[in-house]
Short mmCIF file of N, CA and C and ligand atoms in Angstrom, two decimals:
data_model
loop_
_atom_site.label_atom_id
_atom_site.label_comp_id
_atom_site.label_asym_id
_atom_site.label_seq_id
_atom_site.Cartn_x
_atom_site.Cartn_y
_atom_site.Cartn_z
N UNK A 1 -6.63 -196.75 -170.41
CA UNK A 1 -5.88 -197.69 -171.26
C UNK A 1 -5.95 -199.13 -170.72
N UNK A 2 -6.19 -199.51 -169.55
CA UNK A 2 -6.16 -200.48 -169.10
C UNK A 2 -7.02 -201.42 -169.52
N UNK A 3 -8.42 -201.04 -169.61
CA UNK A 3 -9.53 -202.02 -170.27
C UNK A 3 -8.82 -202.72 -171.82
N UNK A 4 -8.16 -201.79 -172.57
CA UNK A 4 -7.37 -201.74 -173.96
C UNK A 4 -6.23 -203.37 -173.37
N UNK A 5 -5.74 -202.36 -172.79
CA UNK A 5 -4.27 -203.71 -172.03
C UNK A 5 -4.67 -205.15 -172.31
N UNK A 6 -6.32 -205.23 -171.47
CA UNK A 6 -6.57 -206.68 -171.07
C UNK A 6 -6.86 -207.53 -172.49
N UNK A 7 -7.31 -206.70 -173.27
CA UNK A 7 -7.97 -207.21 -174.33
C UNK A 7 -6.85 -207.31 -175.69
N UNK A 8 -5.72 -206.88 -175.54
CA UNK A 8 -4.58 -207.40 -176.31
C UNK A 8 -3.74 -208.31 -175.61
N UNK A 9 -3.20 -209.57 -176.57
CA UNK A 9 -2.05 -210.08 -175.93
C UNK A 9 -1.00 -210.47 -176.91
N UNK A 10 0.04 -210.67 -176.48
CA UNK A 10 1.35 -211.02 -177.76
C UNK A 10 1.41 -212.89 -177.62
N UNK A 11 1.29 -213.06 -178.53
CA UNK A 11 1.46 -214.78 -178.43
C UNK A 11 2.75 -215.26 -179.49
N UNK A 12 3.65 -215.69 -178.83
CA UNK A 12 4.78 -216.23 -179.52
C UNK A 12 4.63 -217.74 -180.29
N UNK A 13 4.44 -218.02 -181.49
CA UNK A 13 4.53 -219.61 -181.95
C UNK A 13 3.54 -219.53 -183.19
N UNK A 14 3.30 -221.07 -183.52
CA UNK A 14 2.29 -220.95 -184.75
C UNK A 14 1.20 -220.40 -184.47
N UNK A 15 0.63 -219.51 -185.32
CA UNK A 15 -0.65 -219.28 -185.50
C UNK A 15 -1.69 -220.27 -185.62
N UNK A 16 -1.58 -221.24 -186.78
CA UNK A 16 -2.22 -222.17 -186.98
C UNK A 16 -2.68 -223.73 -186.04
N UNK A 17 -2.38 -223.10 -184.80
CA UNK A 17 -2.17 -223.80 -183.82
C UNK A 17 -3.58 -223.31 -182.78
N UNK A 18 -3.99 -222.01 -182.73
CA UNK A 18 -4.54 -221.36 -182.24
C UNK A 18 -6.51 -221.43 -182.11
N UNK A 19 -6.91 -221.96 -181.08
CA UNK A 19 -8.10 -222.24 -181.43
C UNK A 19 -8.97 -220.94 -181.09
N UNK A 20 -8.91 -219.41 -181.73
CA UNK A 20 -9.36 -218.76 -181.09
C UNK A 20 -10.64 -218.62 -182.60
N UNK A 21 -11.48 -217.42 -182.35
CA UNK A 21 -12.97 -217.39 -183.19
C UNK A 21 -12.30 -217.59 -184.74
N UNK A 22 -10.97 -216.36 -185.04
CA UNK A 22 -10.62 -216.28 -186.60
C UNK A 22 -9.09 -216.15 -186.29
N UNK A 23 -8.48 -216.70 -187.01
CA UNK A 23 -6.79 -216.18 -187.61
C UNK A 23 -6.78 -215.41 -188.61
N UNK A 24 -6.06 -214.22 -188.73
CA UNK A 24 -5.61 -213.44 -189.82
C UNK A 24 -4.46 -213.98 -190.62
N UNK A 25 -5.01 -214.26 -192.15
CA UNK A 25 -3.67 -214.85 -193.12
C UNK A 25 -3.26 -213.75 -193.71
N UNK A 26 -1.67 -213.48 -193.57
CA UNK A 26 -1.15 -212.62 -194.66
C UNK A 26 -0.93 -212.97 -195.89
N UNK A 27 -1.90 -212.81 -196.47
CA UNK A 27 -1.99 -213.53 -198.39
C UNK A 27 -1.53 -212.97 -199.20
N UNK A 28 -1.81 -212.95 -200.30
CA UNK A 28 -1.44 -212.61 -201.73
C UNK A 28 -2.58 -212.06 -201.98
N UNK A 29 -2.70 -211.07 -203.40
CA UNK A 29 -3.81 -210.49 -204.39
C UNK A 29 -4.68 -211.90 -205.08
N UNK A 30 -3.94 -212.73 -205.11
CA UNK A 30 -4.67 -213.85 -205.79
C UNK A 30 -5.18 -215.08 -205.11
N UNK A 31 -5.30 -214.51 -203.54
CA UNK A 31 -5.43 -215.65 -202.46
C UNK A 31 -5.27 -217.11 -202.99
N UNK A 32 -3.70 -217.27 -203.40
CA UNK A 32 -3.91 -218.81 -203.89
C UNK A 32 -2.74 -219.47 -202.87
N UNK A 33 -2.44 -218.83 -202.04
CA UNK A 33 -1.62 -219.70 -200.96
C UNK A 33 -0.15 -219.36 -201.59
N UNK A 34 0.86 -219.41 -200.36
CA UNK A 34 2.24 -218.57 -200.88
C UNK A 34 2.76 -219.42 -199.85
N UNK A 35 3.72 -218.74 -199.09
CA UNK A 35 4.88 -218.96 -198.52
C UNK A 35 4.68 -218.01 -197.45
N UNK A 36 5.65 -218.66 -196.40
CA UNK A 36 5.41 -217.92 -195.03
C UNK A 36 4.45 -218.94 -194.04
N UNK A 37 3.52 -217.34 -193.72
CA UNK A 37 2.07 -217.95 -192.63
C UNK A 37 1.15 -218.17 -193.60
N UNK A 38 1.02 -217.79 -194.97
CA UNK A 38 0.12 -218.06 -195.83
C UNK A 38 0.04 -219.75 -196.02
N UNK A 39 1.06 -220.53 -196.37
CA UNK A 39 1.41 -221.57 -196.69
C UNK A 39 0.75 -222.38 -195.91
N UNK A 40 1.65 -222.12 -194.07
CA UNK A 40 1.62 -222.66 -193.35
C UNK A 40 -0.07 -222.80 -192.91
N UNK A 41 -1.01 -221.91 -193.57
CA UNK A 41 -2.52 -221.76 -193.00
C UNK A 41 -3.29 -222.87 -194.17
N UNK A 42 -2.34 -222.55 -194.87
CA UNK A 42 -2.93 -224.08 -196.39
C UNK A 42 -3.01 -225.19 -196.18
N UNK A 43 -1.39 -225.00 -195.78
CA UNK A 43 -1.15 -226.64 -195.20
C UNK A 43 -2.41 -227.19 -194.47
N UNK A 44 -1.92 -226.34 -193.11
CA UNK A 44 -3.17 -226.89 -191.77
C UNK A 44 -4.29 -227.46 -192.45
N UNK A 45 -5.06 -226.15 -192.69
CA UNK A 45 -6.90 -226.13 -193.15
C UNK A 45 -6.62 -227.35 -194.05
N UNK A 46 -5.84 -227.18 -194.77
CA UNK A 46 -6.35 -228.68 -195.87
C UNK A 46 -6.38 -227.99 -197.33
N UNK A 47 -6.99 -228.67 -198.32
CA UNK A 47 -7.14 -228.34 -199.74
C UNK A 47 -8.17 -227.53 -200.17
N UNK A 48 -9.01 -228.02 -199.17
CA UNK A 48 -10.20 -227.10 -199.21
C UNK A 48 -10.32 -225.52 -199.07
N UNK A 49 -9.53 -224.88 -198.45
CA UNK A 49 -9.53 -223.53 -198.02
C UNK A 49 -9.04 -222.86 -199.72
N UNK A 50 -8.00 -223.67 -200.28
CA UNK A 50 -7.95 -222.99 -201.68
C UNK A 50 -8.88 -222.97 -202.67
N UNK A 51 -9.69 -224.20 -202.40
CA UNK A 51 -10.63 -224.47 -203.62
C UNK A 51 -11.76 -223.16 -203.05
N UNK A 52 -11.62 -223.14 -201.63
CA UNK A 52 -12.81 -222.04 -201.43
C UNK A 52 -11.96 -220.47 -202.03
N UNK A 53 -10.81 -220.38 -201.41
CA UNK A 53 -10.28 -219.50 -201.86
C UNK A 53 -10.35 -218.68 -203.72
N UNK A 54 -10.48 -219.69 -204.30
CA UNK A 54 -10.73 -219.51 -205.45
C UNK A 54 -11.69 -218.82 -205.76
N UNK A 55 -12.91 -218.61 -205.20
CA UNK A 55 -14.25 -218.38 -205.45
C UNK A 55 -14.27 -216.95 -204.81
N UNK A 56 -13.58 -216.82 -204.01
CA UNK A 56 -13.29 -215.40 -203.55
C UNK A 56 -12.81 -214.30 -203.94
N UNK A 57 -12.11 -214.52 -205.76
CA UNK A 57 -12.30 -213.51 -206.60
C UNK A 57 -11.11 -212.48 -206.13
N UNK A 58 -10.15 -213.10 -205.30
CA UNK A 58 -9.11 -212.36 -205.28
C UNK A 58 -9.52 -210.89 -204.07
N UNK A 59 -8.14 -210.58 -203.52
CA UNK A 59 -8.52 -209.44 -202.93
C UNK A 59 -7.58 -207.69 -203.14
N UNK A 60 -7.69 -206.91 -202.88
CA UNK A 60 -6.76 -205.55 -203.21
C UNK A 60 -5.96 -205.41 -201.72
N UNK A 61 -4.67 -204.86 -201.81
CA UNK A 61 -3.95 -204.47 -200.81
C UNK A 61 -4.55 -203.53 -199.55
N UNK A 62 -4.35 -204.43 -198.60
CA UNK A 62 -4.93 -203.28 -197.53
C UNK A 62 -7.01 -203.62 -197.52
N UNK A 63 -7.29 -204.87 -198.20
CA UNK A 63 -8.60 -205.27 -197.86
C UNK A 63 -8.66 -206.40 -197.01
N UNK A 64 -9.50 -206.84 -196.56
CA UNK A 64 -10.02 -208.86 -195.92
C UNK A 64 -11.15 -208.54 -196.26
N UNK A 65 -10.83 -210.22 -196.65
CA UNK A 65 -12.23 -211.36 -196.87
C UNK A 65 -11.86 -212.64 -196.34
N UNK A 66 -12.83 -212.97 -195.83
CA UNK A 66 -13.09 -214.30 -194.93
C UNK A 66 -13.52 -215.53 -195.54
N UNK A 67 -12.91 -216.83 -194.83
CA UNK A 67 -13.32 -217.93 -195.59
C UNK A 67 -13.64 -218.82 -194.32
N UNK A 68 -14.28 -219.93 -194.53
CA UNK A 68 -14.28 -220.69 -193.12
C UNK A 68 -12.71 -220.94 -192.99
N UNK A 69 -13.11 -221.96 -191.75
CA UNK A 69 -11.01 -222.67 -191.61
C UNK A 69 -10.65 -224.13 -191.63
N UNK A 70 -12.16 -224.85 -191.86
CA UNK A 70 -11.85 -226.32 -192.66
C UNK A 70 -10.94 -227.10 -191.10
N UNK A 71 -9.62 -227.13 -191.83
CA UNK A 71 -9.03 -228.44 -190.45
C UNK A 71 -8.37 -227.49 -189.20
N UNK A 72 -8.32 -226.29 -189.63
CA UNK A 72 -8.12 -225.43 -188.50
C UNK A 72 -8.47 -225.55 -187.35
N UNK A 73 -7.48 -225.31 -185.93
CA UNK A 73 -8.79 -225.40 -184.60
C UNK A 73 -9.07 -223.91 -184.65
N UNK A 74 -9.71 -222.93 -185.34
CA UNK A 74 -10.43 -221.79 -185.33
C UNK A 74 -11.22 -222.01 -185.85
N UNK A 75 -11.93 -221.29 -186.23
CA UNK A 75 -13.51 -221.14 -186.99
C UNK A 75 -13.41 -220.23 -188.03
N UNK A 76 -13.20 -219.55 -188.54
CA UNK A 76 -12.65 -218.98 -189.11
C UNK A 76 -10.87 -218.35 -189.90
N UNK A 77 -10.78 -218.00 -191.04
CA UNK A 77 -9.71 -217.13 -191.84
C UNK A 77 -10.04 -216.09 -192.21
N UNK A 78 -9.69 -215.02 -191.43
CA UNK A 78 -9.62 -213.42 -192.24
C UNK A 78 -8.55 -213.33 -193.71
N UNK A 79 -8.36 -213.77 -194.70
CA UNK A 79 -7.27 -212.94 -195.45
C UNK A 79 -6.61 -211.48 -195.91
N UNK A 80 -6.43 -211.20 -195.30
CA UNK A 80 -5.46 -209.54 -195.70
C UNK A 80 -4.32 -209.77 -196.70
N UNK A 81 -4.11 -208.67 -197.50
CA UNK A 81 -2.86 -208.32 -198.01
C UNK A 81 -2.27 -206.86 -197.47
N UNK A 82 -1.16 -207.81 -197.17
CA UNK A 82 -0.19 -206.43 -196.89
C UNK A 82 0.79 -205.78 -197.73
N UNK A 83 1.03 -204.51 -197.77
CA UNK A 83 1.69 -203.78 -199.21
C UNK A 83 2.88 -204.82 -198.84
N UNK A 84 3.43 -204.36 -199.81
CA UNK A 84 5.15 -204.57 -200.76
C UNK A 84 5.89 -203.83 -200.12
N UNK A 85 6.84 -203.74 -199.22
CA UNK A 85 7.47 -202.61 -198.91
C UNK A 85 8.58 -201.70 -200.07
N UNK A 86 8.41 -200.83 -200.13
CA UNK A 86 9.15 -200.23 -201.34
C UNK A 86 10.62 -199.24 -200.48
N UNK A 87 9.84 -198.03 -199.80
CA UNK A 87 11.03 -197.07 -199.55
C UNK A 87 10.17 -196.56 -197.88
N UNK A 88 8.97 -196.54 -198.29
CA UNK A 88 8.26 -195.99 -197.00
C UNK A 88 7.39 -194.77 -197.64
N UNK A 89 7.55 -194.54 -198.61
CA UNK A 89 6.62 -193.58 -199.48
C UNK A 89 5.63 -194.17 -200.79
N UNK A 90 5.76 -195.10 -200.49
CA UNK A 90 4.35 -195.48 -201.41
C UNK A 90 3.15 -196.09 -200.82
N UNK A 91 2.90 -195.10 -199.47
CA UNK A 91 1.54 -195.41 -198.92
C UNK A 91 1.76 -196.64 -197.78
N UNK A 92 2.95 -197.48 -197.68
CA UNK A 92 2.72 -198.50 -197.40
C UNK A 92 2.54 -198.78 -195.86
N UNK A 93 2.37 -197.41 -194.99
CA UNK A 93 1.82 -197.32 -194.00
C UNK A 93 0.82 -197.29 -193.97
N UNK A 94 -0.26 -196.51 -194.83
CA UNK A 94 -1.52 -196.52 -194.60
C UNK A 94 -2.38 -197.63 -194.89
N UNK A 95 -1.76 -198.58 -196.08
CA UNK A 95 -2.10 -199.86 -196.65
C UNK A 95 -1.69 -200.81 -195.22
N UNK A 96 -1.18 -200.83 -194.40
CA UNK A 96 -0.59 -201.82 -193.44
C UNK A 96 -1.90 -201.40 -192.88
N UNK A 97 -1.83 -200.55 -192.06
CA UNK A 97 -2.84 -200.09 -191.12
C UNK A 97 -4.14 -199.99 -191.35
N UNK A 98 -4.29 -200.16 -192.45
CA UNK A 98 -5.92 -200.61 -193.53
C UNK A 98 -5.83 -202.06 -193.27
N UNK A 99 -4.94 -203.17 -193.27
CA UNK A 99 -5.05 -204.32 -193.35
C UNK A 99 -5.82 -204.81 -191.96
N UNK A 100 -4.77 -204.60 -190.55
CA UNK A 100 -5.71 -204.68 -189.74
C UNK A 100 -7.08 -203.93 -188.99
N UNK A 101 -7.15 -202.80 -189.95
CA UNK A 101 -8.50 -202.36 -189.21
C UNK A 101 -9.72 -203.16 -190.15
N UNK A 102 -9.20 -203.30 -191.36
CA UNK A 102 -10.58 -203.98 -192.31
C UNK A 102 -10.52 -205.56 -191.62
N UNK A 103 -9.85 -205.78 -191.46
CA UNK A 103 -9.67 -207.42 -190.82
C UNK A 103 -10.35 -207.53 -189.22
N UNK A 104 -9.85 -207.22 -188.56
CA UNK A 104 -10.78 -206.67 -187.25
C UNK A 104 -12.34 -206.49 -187.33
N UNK A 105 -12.67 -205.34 -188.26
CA UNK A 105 -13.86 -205.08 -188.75
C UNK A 105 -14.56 -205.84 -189.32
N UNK A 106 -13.61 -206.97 -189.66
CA UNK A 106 -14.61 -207.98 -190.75
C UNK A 106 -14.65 -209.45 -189.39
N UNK A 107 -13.93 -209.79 -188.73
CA UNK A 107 -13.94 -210.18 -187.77
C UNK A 107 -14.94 -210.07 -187.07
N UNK A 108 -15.25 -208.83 -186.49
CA UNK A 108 -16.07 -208.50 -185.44
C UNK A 108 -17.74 -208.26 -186.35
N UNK A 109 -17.61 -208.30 -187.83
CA UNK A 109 -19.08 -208.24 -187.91
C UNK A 109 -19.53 -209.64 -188.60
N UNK A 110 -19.21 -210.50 -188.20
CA UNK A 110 -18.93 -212.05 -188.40
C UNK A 110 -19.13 -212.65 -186.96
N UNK A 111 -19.31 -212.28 -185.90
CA UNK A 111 -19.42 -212.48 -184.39
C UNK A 111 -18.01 -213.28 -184.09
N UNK A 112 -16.73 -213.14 -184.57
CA UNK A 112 -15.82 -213.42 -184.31
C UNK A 112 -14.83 -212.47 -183.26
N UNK A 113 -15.39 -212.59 -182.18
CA UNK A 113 -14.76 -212.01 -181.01
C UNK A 113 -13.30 -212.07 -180.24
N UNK A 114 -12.75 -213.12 -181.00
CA UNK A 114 -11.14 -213.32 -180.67
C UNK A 114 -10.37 -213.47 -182.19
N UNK A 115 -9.62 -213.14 -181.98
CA UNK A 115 -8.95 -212.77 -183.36
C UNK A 115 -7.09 -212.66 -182.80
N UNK A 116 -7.10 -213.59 -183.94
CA UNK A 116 -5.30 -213.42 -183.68
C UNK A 116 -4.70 -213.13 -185.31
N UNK A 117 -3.41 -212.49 -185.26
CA UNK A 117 -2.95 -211.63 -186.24
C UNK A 117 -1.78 -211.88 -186.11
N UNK A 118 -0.85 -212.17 -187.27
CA UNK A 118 0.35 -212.46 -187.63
C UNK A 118 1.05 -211.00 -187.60
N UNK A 119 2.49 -210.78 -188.18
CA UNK A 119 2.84 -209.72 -188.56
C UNK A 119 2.98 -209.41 -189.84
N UNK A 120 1.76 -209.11 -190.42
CA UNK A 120 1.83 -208.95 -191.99
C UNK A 120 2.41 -208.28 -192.61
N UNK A 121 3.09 -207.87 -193.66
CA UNK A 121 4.02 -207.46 -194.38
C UNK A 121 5.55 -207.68 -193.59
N UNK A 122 5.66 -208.32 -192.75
CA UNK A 122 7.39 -207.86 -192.31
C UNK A 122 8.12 -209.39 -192.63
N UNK A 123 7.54 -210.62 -193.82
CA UNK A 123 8.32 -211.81 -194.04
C UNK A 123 8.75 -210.99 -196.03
N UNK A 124 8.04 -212.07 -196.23
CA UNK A 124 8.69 -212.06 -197.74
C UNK A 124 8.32 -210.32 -198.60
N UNK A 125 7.63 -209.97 -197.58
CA UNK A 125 6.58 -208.01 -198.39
C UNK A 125 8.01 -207.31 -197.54
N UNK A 126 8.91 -208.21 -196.68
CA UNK A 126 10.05 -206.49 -196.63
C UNK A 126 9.81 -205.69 -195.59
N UNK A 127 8.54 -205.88 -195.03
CA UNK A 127 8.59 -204.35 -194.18
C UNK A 127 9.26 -204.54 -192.89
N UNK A 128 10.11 -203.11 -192.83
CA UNK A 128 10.95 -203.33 -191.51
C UNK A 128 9.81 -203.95 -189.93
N UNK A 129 10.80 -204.03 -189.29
CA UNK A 129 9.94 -205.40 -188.50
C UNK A 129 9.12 -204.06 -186.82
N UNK A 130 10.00 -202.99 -186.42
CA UNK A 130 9.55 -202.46 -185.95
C UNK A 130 8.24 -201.21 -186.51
N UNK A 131 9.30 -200.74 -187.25
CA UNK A 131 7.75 -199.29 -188.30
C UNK A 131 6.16 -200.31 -187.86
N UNK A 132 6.48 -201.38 -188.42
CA UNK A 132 5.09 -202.31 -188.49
C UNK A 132 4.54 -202.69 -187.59
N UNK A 133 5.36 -203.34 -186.38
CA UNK A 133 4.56 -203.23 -184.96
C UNK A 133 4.44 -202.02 -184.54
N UNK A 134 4.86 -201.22 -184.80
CA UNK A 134 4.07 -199.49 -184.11
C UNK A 134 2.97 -199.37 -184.80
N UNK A 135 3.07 -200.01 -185.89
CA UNK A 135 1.03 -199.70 -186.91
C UNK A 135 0.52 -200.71 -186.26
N UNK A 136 0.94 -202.34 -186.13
CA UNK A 136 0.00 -203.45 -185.88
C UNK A 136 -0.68 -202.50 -184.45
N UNK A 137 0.20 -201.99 -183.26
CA UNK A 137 -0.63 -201.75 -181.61
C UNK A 137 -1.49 -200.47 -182.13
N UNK A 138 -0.94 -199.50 -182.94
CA UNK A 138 -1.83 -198.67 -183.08
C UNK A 138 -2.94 -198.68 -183.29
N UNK A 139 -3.11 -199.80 -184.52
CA UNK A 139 -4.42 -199.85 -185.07
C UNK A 139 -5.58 -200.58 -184.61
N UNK A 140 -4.50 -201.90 -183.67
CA UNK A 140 -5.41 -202.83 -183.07
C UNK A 140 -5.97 -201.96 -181.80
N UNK A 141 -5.41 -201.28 -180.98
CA UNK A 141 -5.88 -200.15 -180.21
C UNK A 141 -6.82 -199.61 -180.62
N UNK A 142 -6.77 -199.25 -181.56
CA UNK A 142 -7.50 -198.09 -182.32
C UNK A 142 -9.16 -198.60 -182.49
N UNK A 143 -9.12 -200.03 -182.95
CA UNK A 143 -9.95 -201.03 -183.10
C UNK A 143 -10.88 -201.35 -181.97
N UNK A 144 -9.79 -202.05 -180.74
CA UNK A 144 -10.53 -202.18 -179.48
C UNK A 144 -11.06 -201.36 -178.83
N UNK A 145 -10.82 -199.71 -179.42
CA UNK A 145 -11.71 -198.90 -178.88
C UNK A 145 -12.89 -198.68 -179.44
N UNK A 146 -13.04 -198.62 -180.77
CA UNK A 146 -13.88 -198.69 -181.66
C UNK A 146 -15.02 -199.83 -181.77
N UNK A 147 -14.54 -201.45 -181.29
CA UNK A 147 -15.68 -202.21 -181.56
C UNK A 147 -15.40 -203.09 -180.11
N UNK A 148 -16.01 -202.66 -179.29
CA UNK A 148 -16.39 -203.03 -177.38
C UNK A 148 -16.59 -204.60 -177.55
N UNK A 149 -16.94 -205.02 -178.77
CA UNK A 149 -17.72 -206.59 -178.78
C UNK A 149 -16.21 -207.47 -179.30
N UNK A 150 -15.07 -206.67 -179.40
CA UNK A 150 -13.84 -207.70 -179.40
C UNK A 150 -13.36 -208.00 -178.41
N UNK A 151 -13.38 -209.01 -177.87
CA UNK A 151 -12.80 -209.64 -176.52
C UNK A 151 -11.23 -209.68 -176.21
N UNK A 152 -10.88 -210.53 -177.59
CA UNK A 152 -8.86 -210.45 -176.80
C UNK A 152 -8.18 -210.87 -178.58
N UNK A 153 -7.32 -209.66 -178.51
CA UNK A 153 -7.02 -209.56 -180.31
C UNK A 153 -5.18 -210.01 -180.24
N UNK A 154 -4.83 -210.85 -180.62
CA UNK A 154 -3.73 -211.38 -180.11
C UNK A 154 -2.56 -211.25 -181.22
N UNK A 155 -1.60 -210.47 -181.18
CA UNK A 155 -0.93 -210.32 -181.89
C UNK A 155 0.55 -211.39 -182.24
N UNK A 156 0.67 -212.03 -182.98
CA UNK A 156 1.09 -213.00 -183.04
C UNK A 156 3.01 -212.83 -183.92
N UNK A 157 4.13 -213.43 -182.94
CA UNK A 157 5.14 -212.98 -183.10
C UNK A 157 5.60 -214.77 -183.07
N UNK A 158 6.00 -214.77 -184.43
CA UNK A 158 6.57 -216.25 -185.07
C UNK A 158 7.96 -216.13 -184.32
N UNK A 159 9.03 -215.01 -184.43
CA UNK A 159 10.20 -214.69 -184.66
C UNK A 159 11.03 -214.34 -183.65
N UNK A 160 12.07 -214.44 -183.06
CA UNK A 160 12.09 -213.77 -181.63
C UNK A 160 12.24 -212.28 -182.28
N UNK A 161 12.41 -211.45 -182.75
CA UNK A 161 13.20 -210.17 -183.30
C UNK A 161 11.62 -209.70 -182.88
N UNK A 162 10.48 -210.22 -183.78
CA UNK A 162 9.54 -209.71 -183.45
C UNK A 162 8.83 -209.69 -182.41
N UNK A 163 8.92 -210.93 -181.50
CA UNK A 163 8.62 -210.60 -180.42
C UNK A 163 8.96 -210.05 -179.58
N UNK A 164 10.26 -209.71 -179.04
CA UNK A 164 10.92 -208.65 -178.51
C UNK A 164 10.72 -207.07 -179.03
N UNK A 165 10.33 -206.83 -180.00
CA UNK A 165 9.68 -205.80 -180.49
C UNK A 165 8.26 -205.56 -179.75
N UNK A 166 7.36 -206.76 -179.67
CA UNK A 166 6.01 -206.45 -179.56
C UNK A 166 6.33 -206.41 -177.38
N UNK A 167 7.21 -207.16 -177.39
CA UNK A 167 6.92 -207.02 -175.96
C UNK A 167 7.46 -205.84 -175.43
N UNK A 168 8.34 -205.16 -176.05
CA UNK A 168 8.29 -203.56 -175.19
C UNK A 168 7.40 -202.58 -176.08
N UNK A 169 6.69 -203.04 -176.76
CA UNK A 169 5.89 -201.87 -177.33
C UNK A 169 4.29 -202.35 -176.35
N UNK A 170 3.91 -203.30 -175.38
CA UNK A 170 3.41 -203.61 -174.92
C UNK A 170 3.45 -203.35 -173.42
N UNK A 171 4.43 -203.39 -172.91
CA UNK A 171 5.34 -202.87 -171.81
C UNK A 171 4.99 -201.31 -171.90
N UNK A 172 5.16 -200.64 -173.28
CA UNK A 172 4.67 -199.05 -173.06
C UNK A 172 3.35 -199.00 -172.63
N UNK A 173 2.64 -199.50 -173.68
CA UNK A 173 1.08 -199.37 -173.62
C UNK A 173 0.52 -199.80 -172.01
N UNK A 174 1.13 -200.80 -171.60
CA UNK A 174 0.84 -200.63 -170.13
C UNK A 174 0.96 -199.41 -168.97
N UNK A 175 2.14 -199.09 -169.40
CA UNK A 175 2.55 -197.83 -168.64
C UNK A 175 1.70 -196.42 -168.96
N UNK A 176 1.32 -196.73 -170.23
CA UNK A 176 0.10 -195.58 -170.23
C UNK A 176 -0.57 -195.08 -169.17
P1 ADP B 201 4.25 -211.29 -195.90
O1 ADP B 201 4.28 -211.79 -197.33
O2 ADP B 201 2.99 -210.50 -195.60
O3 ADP B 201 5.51 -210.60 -195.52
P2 ADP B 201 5.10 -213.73 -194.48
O4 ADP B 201 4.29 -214.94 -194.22
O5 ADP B 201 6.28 -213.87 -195.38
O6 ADP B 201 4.06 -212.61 -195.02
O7 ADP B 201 5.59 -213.11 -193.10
C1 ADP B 201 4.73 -212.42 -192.21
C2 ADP B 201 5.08 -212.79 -190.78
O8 ADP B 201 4.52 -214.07 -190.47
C3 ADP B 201 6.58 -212.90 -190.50
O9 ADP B 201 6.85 -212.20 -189.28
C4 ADP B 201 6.79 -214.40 -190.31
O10 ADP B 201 7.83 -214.66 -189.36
C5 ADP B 201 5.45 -214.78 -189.73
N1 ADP B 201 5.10 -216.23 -189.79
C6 ADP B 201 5.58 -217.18 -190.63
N2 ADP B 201 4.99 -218.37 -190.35
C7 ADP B 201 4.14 -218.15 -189.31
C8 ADP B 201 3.27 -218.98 -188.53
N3 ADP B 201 3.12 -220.28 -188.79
N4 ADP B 201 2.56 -218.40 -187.51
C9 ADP B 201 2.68 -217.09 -187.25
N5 ADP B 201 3.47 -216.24 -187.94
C10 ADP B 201 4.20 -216.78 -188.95
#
């Protein structure tokens, strides 16, 4: 587990701040920019990321597609959508956990080797704030075992609630 350890980290603050290969946006079906980290990734990049956004034909829950990142200091935008939270029975675990493995995946076959990730679905989509960091480490785990060519996948906690979440679920994974 340890090789796993080095190559995740929890980063507290803006995302959009972050000069790593790609940022993950938690978007909408109609990638036209929202509220939240979505907004806040509009703002940054500039006008341009929507007009590109446009051309991107929209995406389905639990997919990414990539756009450059314009005024960003990254090089890249993964966009994901994360489900709606409903009750916990309409899939919306497996749709979470689809978000970051297709995002990762699309990351890493893009030669985007650092990758940082918001907590998608747990602002305006509802989802309780822990259920979701037990999918975000799972899957990003799951990932860094799966593609050796991701260097350091940084899970990104705006909130203190959430970061105190991610830091003892990180604290476990060490103790592995
Ligand atoms: P969703 O619609 O997927 O729930 P939100 O943007 O409403 O997306 O919230 C997802 C998470 O992003 C929340 O934990 C929120 O605190 C966090 N967030 C909001 N702004 C930023 C930011 N600038 N950088 C990183 N995370 C952010």
């Amino acid at each position: 587990m340890s090789n796993i350890c080095e190559r995740i980290a929890i980063y507290h603050g803006d995302i959009t701040r972050m000069g790593v290969d790609a940022i993950v946006n938690a978007a909408n079906p109609g990638l036209i920019g929202g509220s939240g980290v979505d907004g806040a990734i509009h703002l940054a990049a500039g006008p341009e990321l929507q007009q590109y956004c446009r051309g991107l034909g929209g995406c389905a829950v639990g997919k990414a597609k990539l756009s450059p990142a314009f005024r960003l200091p990254c090089e890249a935008v993964i966009h994901t959508v994360g489900p709606i939270w409903v009750d916990g029975r309409h899939g919306e675990a497996e749709l979470l956990h689809s978000c970051y493995v297709e995002s990762l995946q699309l990351a890493a076959a893009h030669g985007h080797y650092t990758v940082a990730i918001p907590a998608i679905s747990t602002g305006a989509y509802g989802y309780p704030a822990g259920e979701a960091a037990e999918i975000a480490f799972a899957a990003v785990c799951e990932m860094l075992r799966e593609l050796p060519q991701l260097r350091k996948v940084y899970l990104v906690a705006f909130d203190n609630t959430t970061h105190d979440i991610y830091q003892l679920l990180y604290s476990q994974l060490t103790e592995e």
